[in-house]
Structure formats: C-alpha cells, structure tokens
Amino acid sequence: AQKITQTQPGMFVQEKEAVTLDCTYDTSDPSYGLFWYKQPSSGEMIFLIYQGSYDQQNATEGRYSLNFQKARKSANLVISASQLGDSAMYFCAMREGSFSGGYQKVTFGTGTKLQVIP
Amino acid sequence: NAGVTQTPKFQVLKTGQSMTLQCAQDMNHNSMYWYRQDPGMGLRLIYYSASEGTTDKGEVPDGYNVSRLKKQNFLLGLESAAPSQTSVYFCASSYSSQREGRFKVEQFFGPGTRLTVL
C-alpha cells in the first residue's frame, strides 16, 4: 500500500477562492506527523504546515490549515483566499518515528500541481 | 540571518569521483536533514541528524556518508559517484517545540544543489 497518496495530479482554483488539496496516509506507527510543502517552479522547497498524530486540534498557519481526520487517515491542506503566488507543486509527507533520534522515516507523496487563475 | 545555505549550487562529476556537499544553518536548530529529489518526484530522505554529533540513515543512504561535527554544519559525502546519484539535493534544518498543548514544528530548506554524474 502507498504510504502517502495524493490523488489530484493537478488542480485549478480561481483567485481569492479556497481550495483543498487531498492527502491520505497509511501507517501503523502511533507516533507520526504530516507535513505539507510548496515547491514553486523556481525549485525551492518551502515548509507550510505540520500536524502531529497526538495533536487534538487541526494545525493552522496563516492562510493554510490542515484538515486532519485521524480515523479516515487523511490530512488535507486547505488554502484560503488563493493568490496567484500560490501556483506551485504541493507535496504531502509523513514522518514516522521520533524527531529526537533513532528510527525516523519520511515518505513524500507524488504532489499536486495547483494553478491559480486570475 | 542567512537561514540554510548550501554549496555548491551546481556540480558535474564523472563516475567514480567523490565530493562533499556542504550545508550550514544559523538558526541554532538541533535537527538537520539531507534529501534528494529526482525529476517529477517528492523528496527522499538520505540521512538526518537529530543533534550535533549524531546521524541516522534515512530511506536511501547507500553511496553516501554524512558528518555533523558542528551544530551548524551537516556535510553529505558521495564516496564514488554514480549516474544514479544525479539529482537535486536539499538540506534542511528544523526545530520542534511544545506550545499550548501542540507539538509545533518548523522546517527550513536550503536552495538545493543540482548534481549531475556523467
């Protein structure tokens, strides 16, 4: 089974509208975290948001929020009020194991290309 | 405050040559990472370091070595370069904290090193 699944290879959204990028994951590790990253066409990698498996509340960072549904194993990224600069590839990733050392595995999805239309 | 810097930005090697990719961060972060990104894919973790003096293997460590002698530096070595190691290499650093009952993570990436092995 795929560890991280992003089912939307590409998406379009009108400027100023909200958009949801889907991500489902599969793990049996009780301690894990979900990340979202943005990669513009320039190639840089930008960290957007993180949700830990034990966090009760959904993570939010400015216009980004993570809709974390643990029972469904989904961690969708919601971008509110889309801007032209949001056009990029978005990757969902999962960390299994501990940040403090020892076993740690990171798995990336295949990405969703978001295009914001003026 | 430069964030995460990587040198070199571009490198061409012949099969069998060795080299070291350099990464430095000035944010006093404990954790540092080396990833590789192949065309059309997400990142894959090569090695990570949870603190100065410690390193652990990620998903694709074969053919690489790392050292974290100083907190601010994380070096990635290619022992005997192979064409399969042609990729874009990203270094990252991160910090984590417990804040208001949530496990908060922030991660910062370097600009990447584009490596071609002929």
PDB file of C-alpha atoms in Angstrom, chain A residues 3-103:
ATOM      1  CA  LYS A   3       2.220   5.337   2.419  1.00  0.00           C
ATOM      2  CA  ILE A   4       1.134   8.725   1.126  1.00  0.00           C
ATOM      3  CA  THR A   5      -1.454   9.188  -1.585  1.00  0.00           C
ATOM      4  CA  GLN A   6      -2.203  12.435  -3.342  1.00  0.00           C
ATOM      5  CA  THR A   7      -4.943  11.674  -5.834  1.00  0.00           C
ATOM      6  CA  GLN A   8      -5.064  15.055  -7.574  1.00  0.00           C
ATOM      7  CA  PRO A   9      -2.181  15.422 -10.034  1.00  0.00           C
ATOM      8  CA  GLY A  10      -3.385  18.890 -10.977  1.00  0.00           C
ATOM      9  CA  MET A  11      -5.954  21.410  -9.823  1.00  0.00           C
ATOM     10  CA  PHE A  12      -7.212  24.814 -10.827  1.00  0.00           C
ATOM     11  CA  VAL A  13      -8.660  27.403  -8.475  1.00  0.00           C
ATOM     12  CA  GLN A  14      -9.978  30.889  -9.047  1.00  0.00           C
ATOM     13  CA  GLU A  15      -8.059  33.662  -7.337  1.00  0.00           C
ATOM     14  CA  LYS A  16      -9.496  34.566  -3.902  1.00  0.00           C
ATOM     15  CA  GLU A  17     -11.328  31.253  -3.579  1.00  0.00           C
ATOM     16  CA  ALA A  18     -10.444  28.485  -1.138  1.00  0.00           C
ATOM     17  CA  VAL A  19      -9.000  25.176  -2.325  1.00  0.00           C
ATOM     18  CA  THR A  20      -8.491  21.784  -0.677  1.00  0.00           C
ATOM     19  CA  LEU A  21      -5.625  19.522  -1.620  1.00  0.00           C
ATOM     20  CA  ASP A  22      -6.162  15.899  -0.653  1.00  0.00           C
ATOM     21  CA  CYS A  23      -3.734  13.631   1.145  1.00  0.00           C
ATOM     22  CA  THR A  24      -4.327  10.210   2.647  1.00  0.00           C
ATOM     23  CA  TYR A  25      -1.747   8.218   4.533  1.00  0.00           C
ATOM     24  CA  ASP A  26      -1.133   4.731   5.818  1.00  0.00           C
ATOM     25  CA  THR A  27       0.866   3.869   8.904  1.00  0.00           C
ATOM     26  CA  SER A  28       0.732   1.594  11.920  1.00  0.00           C
ATOM     27  CA  ASP A  29       3.167   3.753  13.897  1.00  0.00           C
ATOM     28  CA  PRO A  30       1.290   5.526  16.733  1.00  0.00           C
ATOM     29  CA  SER A  31       3.735   8.439  16.579  1.00  0.00           C
ATOM     30  CA  TYR A  32       3.745  10.190  13.249  1.00  0.00           C
ATOM     31  CA  GLY A  33       3.363  13.599  11.708  1.00  0.00           C
ATOM     32  CA  LEU A  34       2.063  15.046   8.489  1.00  0.00           C
ATOM     33  CA  PHE A  35       3.761  17.842   6.581  1.00  0.00           C
ATOM     34  CA  TRP A  36       2.781  19.982   3.630  1.00  0.00           C
ATOM     35  CA  TYR A  37       5.341  21.627   1.403  1.00  0.00           C
ATOM     36  CA  LYS A  38       5.155  24.052  -1.501  1.00  0.00           C
ATOM     37  CA  GLN A  39       7.549  23.908  -4.423  1.00  0.00           C
ATOM     38  CA  PRO A  40       7.226  26.788  -6.902  1.00  0.00           C
ATOM     39  CA  SER A  41       8.555  26.441 -10.424  1.00  0.00           C
ATOM     40  CA  SER A  42      11.782  28.058  -9.207  1.00  0.00           C
ATOM     41  CA  GLY A  43      12.531  24.766  -7.455  1.00  0.00           C
ATOM     42  CA  GLU A  44      12.879  25.875  -3.847  1.00  0.00           C
ATOM     43  CA  MET A  45      11.153  23.821  -1.172  1.00  0.00           C
ATOM     44  CA  ILE A  46       9.023  25.656   1.344  1.00  0.00           C
ATOM     45  CA  PHE A  47       7.624  24.130   4.517  1.00  0.00           C
ATOM     46  CA  LEU A  48       3.998  25.151   5.079  1.00  0.00           C
ATOM     47  CA  ILE A  49       2.447  23.314   7.997  1.00  0.00           C
ATOM     48  CA  TYR A  50       2.802  20.329  10.342  1.00  0.00           C
ATOM     49  CA  GLN A  51       0.306  18.172  12.233  1.00  0.00           C
ATOM     50  CA  GLY A  52       1.376  15.676  14.859  1.00  0.00           C
ATOM     51  CA  SER A  53      -0.580  12.473  15.374  1.00  0.00           C
ATOM     52  CA  TYR A  54      -1.278  13.336  19.003  1.00  0.00           C
ATOM     53  CA  ASP A  55      -2.391  16.903  18.371  1.00  0.00           C
ATOM     54  CA  GLN A  56      -6.063  17.310  19.117  1.00  0.00           C
ATOM     55  CA  GLN A  57      -6.566  20.500  17.161  1.00  0.00           C
ATOM     56  CA  ASN A  58      -6.043  20.998  13.446  1.00  0.00           C
ATOM     57  CA  ALA A  59      -2.924  22.976  12.600  1.00  0.00           C
ATOM     58  CA  THR A  60      -3.258  26.434  11.101  1.00  0.00           C
ATOM     59  CA  GLU A  61      -0.598  28.772   9.739  1.00  0.00           C
ATOM     60  CA  GLY A  62      -1.957  31.962   8.247  1.00  0.00           C
ATOM     61  CA  ARG A  63      -3.962  31.070   5.116  1.00  0.00           C
ATOM     62  CA  TYR A  64      -3.035  27.395   5.441  1.00  0.00           C
ATOM     63  CA  SER A  65      -4.917  24.925   7.564  1.00  0.00           C
ATOM     64  CA  LEU A  66      -4.656  21.179   7.807  1.00  0.00           C
ATOM     65  CA  ASN A  67      -7.902  19.228   7.963  1.00  0.00           C
ATOM     66  CA  PHE A  68      -6.692  16.243   9.976  1.00  0.00           C
ATOM     67  CA  GLN A  69      -9.118  13.326  10.177  1.00  0.00           C
ATOM     68  CA  LYS A  70      -7.254  10.620  12.005  1.00  0.00           C
ATOM     69  CA  ALA A  71      -9.906   7.910  11.694  1.00  0.00           C
ATOM     70  CA  ARG A  72     -10.024   8.390   7.942  1.00  0.00           C
ATOM     71  CA  LYS A  73      -6.226   8.764   7.750  1.00  0.00           C
ATOM     72  CA  SER A  74      -6.497  11.961   5.807  1.00  0.00           C
ATOM     73  CA  ALA A  75      -4.588  15.229   6.149  1.00  0.00           C
ATOM     74  CA  ASN A  76      -5.940  17.631   3.585  1.00  0.00           C
ATOM     75  CA  LEU A  77      -4.435  21.073   3.080  1.00  0.00           C
ATOM     76  CA  VAL A  78      -6.852  23.961   2.842  1.00  0.00           C
ATOM     77  CA  ILE A  79      -5.634  27.212   1.322  1.00  0.00           C
ATOM     78  CA  SER A  80      -7.994  30.098   1.906  1.00  0.00           C
ATOM     79  CA  ALA A  81      -8.239  33.153  -0.346  1.00  0.00           C
ATOM     80  CA  SER A  82      -5.942  31.790  -3.073  1.00  0.00           C
ATOM     81  CA  GLN A  83      -3.368  34.127  -4.544  1.00  0.00           C
ATOM     82  CA  LEU A  84      -1.519  33.968  -7.864  1.00  0.00           C
ATOM     83  CA  GLY A  85       1.657  33.263  -5.917  1.00  0.00           C
ATOM     84  CA  ASP A  86       0.097  30.047  -4.609  1.00  0.00           C
ATOM     85  CA  SER A  87       0.574  28.428  -8.019  1.00  0.00           C
ATOM     86  CA  ALA A  88       3.066  25.653  -7.331  1.00  0.00           C
ATOM     87  CA  MET A  89       3.505  21.949  -6.693  1.00  0.00           C
ATOM     88  CA  TYR A  90       2.314  20.881  -3.255  1.00  0.00           C
ATOM     89  CA  PHE A  91       3.673  17.815  -1.522  1.00  0.00           C
ATOM     90  CA  CYS A  92       2.213  15.961   1.429  1.00  0.00           C
ATOM     91  CA  ALA A  93       4.688  13.989   3.531  1.00  0.00           C
ATOM     92  CA  MET A  94       4.586  11.751   6.568  1.00  0.00           C
ATOM     93  CA  ARG A  95       7.155  11.265   9.288  1.00  0.00           C
ATOM     94  CA  GLU A  96       7.120   8.020  11.253  1.00  0.00           C
ATOM     95  CA  GLY A  97       9.246   7.697  14.362  1.00  0.00           C
ATOM     96  CA  SER A  98      10.791  10.293  16.619  1.00  0.00           C
ATOM     97  CA  PHE A  99      12.341  13.697  15.988  1.00  0.00           C
ATOM     98  CA  SER A 100      14.772  13.087  18.831  1.00  0.00           C
ATOM     99  CA  GLY A 101      16.793  10.455  17.058  1.00  0.00           C
ATOM    100  CA  GLY A 102      16.829   6.775  16.252  1.00  0.00           C
ATOM    101  CA  TYR A 103      14.284   5.435  13.840  1.00  0.00           C
TER     102      TYR A 103
END
